[in-house]
mmCIF file of C-alpha atoms and ligand atoms in Angstrom:
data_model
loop_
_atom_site.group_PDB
_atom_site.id
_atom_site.type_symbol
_atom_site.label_atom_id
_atom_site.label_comp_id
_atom_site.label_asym_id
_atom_site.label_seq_id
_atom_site.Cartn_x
_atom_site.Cartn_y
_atom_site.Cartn_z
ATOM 1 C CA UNK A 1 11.349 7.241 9.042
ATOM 2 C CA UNK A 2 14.079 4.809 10.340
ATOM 3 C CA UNK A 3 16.078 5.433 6.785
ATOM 4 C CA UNK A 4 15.670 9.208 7.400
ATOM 5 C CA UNK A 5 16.905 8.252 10.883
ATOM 6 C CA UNK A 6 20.150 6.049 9.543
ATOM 7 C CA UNK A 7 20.492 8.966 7.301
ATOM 8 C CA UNK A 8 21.482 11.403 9.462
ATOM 9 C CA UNK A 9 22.937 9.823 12.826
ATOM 10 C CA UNK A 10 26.030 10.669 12.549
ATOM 11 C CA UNK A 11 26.062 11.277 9.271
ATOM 12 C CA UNK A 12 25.175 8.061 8.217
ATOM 13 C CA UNK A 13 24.793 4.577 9.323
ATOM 14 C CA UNK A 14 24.053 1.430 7.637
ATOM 15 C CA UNK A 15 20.483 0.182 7.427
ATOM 16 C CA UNK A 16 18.868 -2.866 6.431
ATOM 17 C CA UNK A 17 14.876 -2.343 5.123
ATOM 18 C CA UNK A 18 12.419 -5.273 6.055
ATOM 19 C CA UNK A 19 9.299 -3.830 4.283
ATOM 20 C CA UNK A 20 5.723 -5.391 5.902
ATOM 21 C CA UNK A 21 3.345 -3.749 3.415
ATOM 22 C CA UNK A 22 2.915 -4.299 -0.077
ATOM 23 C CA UNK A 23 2.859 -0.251 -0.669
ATOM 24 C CA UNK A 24 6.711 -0.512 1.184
ATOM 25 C CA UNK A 25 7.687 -3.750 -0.667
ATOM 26 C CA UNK A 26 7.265 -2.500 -4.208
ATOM 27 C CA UNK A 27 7.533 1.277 -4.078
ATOM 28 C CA UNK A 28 9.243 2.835 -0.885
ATOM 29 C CA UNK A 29 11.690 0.188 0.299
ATOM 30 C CA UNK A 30 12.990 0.239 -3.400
ATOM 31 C CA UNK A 31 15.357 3.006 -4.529
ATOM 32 C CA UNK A 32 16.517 4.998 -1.784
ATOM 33 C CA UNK A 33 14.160 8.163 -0.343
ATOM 34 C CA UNK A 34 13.911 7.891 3.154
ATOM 35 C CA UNK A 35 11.328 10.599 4.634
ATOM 36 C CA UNK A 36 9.203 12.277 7.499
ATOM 37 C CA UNK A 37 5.657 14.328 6.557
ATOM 38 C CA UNK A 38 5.451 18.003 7.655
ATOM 39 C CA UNK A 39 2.051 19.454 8.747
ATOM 40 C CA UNK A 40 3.112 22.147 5.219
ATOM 41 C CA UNK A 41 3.736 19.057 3.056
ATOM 42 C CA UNK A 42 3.806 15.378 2.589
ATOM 43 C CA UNK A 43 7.927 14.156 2.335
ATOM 44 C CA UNK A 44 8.998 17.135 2.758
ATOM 45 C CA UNK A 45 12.236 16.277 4.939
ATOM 46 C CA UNK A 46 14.189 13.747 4.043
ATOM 47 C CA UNK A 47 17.480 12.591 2.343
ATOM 48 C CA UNK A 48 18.150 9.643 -0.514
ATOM 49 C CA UNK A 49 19.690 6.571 1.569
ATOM 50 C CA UNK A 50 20.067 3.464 0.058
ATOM 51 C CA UNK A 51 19.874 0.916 2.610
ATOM 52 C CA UNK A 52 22.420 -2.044 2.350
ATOM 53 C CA UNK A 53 19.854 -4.439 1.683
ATOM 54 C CA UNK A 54 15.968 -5.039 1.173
ATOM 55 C CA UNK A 55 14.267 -8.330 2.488
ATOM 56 C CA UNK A 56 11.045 -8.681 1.216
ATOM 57 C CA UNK A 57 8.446 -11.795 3.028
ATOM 58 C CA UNK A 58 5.404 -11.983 1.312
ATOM 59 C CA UNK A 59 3.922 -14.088 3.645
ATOM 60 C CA UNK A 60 4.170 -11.389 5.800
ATOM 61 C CA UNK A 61 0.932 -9.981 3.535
ATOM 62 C CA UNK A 62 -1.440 -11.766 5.045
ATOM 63 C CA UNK A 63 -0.913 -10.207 8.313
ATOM 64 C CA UNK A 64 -2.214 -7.148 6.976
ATOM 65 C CA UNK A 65 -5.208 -5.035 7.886
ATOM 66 C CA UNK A 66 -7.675 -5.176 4.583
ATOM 67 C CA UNK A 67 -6.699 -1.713 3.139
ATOM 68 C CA UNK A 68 -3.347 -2.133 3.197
ATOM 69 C CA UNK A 69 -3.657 -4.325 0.123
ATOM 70 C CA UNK A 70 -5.505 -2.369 -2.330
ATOM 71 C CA UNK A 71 -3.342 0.720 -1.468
ATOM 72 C CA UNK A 72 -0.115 -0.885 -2.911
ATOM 73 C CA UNK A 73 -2.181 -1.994 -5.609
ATOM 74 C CA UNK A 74 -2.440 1.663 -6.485
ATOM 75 C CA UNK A 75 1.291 2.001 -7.429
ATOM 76 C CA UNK A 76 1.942 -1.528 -8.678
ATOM 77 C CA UNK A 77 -0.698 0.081 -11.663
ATOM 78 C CA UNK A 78 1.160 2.678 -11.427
ATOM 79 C CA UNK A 79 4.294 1.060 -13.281
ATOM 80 C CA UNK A 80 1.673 -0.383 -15.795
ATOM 81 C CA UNK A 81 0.280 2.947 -16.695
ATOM 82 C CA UNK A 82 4.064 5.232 -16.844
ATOM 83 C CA UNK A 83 6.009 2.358 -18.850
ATOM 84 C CA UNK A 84 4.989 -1.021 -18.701
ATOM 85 C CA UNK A 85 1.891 -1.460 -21.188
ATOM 86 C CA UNK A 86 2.455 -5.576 -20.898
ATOM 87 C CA UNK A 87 1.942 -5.280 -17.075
ATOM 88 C CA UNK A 88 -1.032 -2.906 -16.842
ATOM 89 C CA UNK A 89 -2.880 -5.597 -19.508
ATOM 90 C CA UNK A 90 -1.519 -8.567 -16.843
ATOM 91 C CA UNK A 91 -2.872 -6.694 -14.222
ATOM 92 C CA UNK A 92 -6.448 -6.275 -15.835
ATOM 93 C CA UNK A 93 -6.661 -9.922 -16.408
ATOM 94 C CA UNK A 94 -5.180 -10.623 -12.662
ATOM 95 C CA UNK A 95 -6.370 -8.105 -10.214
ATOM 96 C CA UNK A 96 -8.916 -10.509 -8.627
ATOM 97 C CA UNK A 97 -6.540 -12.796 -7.747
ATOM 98 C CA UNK A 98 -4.294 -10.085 -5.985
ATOM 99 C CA UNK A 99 -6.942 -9.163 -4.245
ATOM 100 C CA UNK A 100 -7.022 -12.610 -3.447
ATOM 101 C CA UNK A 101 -3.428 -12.855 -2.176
ATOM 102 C CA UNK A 102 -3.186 -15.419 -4.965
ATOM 103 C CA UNK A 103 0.794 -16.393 -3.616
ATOM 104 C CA UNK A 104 1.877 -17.246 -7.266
ATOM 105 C CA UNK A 105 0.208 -14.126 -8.973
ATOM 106 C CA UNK A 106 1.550 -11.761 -5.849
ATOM 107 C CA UNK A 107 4.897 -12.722 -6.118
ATOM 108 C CA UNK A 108 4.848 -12.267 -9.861
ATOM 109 C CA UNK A 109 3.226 -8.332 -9.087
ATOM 110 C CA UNK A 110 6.427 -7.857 -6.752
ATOM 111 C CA UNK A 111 8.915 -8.986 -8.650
ATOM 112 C CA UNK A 112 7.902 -7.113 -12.006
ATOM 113 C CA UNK A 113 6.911 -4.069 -10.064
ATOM 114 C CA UNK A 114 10.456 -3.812 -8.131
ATOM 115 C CA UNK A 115 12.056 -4.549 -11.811
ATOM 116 C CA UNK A 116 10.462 -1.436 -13.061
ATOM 117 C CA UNK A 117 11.144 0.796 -10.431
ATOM 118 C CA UNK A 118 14.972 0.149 -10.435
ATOM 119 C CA UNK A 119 15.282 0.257 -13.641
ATOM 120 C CA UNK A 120 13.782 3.870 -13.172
ATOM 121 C CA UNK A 121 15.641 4.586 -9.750
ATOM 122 C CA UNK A 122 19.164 3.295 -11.991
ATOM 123 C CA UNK A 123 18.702 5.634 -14.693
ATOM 124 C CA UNK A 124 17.854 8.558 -12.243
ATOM 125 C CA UNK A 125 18.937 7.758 -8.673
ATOM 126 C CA UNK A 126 18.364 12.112 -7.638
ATOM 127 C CA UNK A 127 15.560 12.481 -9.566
ATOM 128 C CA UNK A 128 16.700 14.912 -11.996
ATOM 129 C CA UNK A 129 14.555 13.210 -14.835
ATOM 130 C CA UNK A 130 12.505 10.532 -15.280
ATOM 131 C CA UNK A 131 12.329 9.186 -11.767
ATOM 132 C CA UNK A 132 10.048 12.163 -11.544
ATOM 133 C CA UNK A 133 7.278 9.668 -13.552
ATOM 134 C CA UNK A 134 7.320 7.767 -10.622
ATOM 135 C CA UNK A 135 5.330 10.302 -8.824
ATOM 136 C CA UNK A 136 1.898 9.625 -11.187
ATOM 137 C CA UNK A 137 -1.000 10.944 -9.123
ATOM 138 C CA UNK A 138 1.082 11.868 -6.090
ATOM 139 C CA UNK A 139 1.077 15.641 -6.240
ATOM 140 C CA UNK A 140 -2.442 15.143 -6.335
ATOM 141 C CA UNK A 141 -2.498 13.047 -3.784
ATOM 142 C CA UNK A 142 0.068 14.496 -1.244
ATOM 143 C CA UNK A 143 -2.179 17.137 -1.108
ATOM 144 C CA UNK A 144 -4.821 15.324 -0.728
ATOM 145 C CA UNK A 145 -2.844 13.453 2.709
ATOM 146 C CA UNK A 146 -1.483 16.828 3.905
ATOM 147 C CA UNK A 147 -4.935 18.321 3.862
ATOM 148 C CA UNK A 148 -6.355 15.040 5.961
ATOM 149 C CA UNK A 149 -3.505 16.204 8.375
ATOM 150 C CA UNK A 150 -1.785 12.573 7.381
ATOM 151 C CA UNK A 151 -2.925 9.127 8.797
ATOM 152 C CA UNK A 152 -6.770 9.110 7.477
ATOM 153 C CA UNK A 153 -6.565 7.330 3.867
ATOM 154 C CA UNK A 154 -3.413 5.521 3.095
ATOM 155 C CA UNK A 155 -0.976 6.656 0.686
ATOM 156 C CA UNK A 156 -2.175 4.342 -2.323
ATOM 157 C CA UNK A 157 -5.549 5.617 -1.902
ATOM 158 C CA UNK A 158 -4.469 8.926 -2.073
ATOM 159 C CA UNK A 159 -2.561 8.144 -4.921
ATOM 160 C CA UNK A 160 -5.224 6.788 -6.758
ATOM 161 C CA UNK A 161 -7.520 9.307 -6.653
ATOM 162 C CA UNK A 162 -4.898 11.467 -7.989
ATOM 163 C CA UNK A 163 -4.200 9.091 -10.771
ATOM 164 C CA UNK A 164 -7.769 9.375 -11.433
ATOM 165 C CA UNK A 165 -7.231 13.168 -11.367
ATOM 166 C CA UNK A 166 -4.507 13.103 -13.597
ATOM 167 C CA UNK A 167 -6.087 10.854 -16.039
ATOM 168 C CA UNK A 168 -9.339 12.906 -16.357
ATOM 169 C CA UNK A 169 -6.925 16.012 -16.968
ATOM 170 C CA UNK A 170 -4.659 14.527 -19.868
ATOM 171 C CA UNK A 171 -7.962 13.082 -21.027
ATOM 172 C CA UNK A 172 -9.723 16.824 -21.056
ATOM 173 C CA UNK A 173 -6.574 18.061 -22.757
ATOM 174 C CA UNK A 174 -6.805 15.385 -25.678
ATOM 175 C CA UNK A 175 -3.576 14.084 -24.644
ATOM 176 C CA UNK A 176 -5.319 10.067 -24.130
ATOM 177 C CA UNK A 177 -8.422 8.242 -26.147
ATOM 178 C CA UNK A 178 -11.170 7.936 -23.614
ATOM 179 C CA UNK A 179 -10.758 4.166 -23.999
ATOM 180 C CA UNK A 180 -7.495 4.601 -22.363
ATOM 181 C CA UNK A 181 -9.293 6.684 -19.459
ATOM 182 C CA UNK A 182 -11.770 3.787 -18.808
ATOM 183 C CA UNK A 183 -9.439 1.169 -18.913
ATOM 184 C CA UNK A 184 -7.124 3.199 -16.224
ATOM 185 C CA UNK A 185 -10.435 3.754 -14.131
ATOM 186 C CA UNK A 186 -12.129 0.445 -14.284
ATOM 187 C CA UNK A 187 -8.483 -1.214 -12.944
ATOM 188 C CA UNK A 188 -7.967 1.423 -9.868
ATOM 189 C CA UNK A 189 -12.287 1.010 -9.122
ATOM 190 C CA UNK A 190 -11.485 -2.878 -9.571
ATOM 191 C CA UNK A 191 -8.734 -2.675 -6.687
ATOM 192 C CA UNK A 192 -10.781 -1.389 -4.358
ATOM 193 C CA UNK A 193 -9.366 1.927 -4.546
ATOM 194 C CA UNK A 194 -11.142 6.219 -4.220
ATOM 195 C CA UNK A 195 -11.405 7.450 -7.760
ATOM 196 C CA UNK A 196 -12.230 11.317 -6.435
ATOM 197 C CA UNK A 197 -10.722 13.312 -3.523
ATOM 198 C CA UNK A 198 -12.410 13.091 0.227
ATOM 199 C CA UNK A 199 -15.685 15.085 0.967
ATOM 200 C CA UNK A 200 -15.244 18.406 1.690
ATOM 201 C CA UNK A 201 -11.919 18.965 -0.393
ATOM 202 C CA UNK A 202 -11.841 22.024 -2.433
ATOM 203 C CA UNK A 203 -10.282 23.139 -5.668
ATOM 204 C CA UNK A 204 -8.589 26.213 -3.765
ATOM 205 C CA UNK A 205 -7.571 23.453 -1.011
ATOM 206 C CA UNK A 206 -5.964 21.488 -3.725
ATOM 207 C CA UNK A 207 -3.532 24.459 -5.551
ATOM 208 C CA UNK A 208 -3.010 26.103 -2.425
ATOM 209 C CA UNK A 209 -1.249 22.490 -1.052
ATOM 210 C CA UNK A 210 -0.023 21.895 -4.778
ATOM 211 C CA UNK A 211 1.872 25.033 -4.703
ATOM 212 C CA UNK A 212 4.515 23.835 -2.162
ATOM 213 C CA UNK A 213 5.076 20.310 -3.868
ATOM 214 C CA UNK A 214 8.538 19.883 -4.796
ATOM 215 C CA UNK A 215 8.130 19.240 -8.173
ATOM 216 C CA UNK A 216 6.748 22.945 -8.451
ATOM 217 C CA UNK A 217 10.341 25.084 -10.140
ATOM 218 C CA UNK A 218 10.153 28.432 -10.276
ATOM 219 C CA UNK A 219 6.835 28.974 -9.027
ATOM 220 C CA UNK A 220 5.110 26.632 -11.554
ATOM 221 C CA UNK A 221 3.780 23.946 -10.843
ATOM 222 C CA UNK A 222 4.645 20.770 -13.434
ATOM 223 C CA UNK A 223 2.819 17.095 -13.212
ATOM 224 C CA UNK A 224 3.022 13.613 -14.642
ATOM 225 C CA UNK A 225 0.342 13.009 -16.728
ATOM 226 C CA UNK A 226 -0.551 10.107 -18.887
ATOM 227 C CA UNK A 227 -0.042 10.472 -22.653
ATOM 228 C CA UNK A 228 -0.102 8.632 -25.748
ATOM 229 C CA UNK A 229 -0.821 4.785 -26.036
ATOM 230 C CA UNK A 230 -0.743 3.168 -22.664
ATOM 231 C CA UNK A 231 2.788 3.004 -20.766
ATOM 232 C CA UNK A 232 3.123 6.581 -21.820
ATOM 233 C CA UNK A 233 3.651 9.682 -19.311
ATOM 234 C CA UNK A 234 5.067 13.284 -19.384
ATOM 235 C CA UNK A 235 6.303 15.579 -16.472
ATOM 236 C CA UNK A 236 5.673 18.819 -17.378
ATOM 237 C CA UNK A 237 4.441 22.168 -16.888
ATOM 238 C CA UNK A 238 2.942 22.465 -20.244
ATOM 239 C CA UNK A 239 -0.569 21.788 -19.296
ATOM 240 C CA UNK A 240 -3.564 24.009 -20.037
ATOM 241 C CA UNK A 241 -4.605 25.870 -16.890
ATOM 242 C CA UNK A 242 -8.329 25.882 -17.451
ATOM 243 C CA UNK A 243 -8.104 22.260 -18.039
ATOM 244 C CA UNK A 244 -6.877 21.900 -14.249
ATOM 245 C CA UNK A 245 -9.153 24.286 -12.713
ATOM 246 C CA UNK A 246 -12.444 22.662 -14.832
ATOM 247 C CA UNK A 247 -10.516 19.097 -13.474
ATOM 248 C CA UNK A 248 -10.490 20.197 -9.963
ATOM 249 C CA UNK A 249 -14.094 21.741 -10.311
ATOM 250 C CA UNK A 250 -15.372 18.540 -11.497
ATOM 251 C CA UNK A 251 -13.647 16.012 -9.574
ATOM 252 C CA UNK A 252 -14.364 18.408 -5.910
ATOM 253 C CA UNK A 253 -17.864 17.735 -6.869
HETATM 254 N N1 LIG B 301 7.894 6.847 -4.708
HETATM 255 C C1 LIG B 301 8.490 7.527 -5.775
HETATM 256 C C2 LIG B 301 9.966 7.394 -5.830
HETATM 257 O O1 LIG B 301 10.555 6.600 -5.121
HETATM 258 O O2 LIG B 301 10.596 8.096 -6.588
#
């Protein structure tokens, strides 16, 4: 909100980030979006601002309330899952002690989490491409915040249930082994983190919010899914219909 701010005060003025959570220190303080929710949809007004500089305290993390940590767990698997194969098998061998807030292993996390996702943000600063692959799980789970009306589960936990989501659909659509399913559900359920959308949340609920994501183009509606060996994903529209509606069906229940 205070990027979105610096953004637009008079058409700009500097801003240094000092992100406090880990969700902030290794996805949103990194690359540049700066962003306010709408009650229609979640980031829906915002601008890309890159602030003039990031400081990142990681002792900071042990001020935090306890679900703070599991939801930035969510993306930091993230980056293992889209493109970083060596990461995601760290992570299953680590997890415990981030949960921990092991100092050593936490550190190592950031640092290889932040790599990733500027490498991405380099390539594709607009998101015209592959930053896209960044958003695994989100429409998914933007809908799943905007429907909550914002400010009941946290963004990673929202994000992980649609990672679930997305998983179970590429895994319905033969596009993953189910090994690769388990391993991506065992590591999110390890982390503390929602596997299936809140009570009460309906397939209708979920493409009637989906419809006004912006990655939907021309009235379709296109998704990052996991594919292929681990550290795989695609963005794309080219999914089988059914497949999503039997998803939703399943996972609603
Ligand atoms: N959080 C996704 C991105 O920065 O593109």
């Amino acid at each position: 909100m205070a990027g979105f701010a610096a953004a637009v005060y008079q058409r700009g003025v500097h801003f240094v980030q000092v992100p406090s959570t880990v969700m902030a220190i290794v996805d949103s303080s990194v690359g540049g979006k700066t962003c306010v929710n709408h009650p229609k949809g979640k980031n829906m007004i915002g601008a890309f601002y890159q602030p003039r500089c990031v400081i990142a305290d990681v002792e900071l993390l042990g001020t935090l309330p306890d679900r703070e940590l599991p939801s930035g767990l969510s993306e930091i698997i993230k980056y293992g899952v889209i493109r970083d194969p060596e990461f995601f098998e760290w992570l299953e061998n680590n997890i415990e002690l981030l949960l921990d807030l092991n100092a050593e292993a936490m550190a190592y996390a950031i640092e290889r989490s932040c790599v990733n996702k500027a490498e991405v943000v380099s390539a594709d600063e607009r998101e015209v491409g592959i930053r896209a692959t960044l958003n695994l799980g989100h429409t998914f789970g933007h809908a799943i915040e905007t429907w909550q009306g914002y400010g009941s589960w946290l963004h990673g936990e929202a994000v992980a249930a649609g990672m679930a989501m997305a998983t179970d659909l590429s895994l319905s659509m033969g596009w993953i082994k189910p090994t690769l399913a388990s391993r991506i559900k065992n590591l999110l359920n390890r982390a503390e983190l929602p596997m299936a959308p809140p009570k009460g949340m309906t397939p209708d609920d979920f493409m009637h919010l989906m419809a006004v994501d912006k990655k939907v183009l021309n009235g379709q509606l296109r998704l990052i899914l996991p594919c292929g060996p681990l550290g795989n994903c695609v963005f794309t529209g080219d999914f089988d219909p059914a497949a999503l509606a039997a998803m939703l069906q399943n996972s609603c229940s």
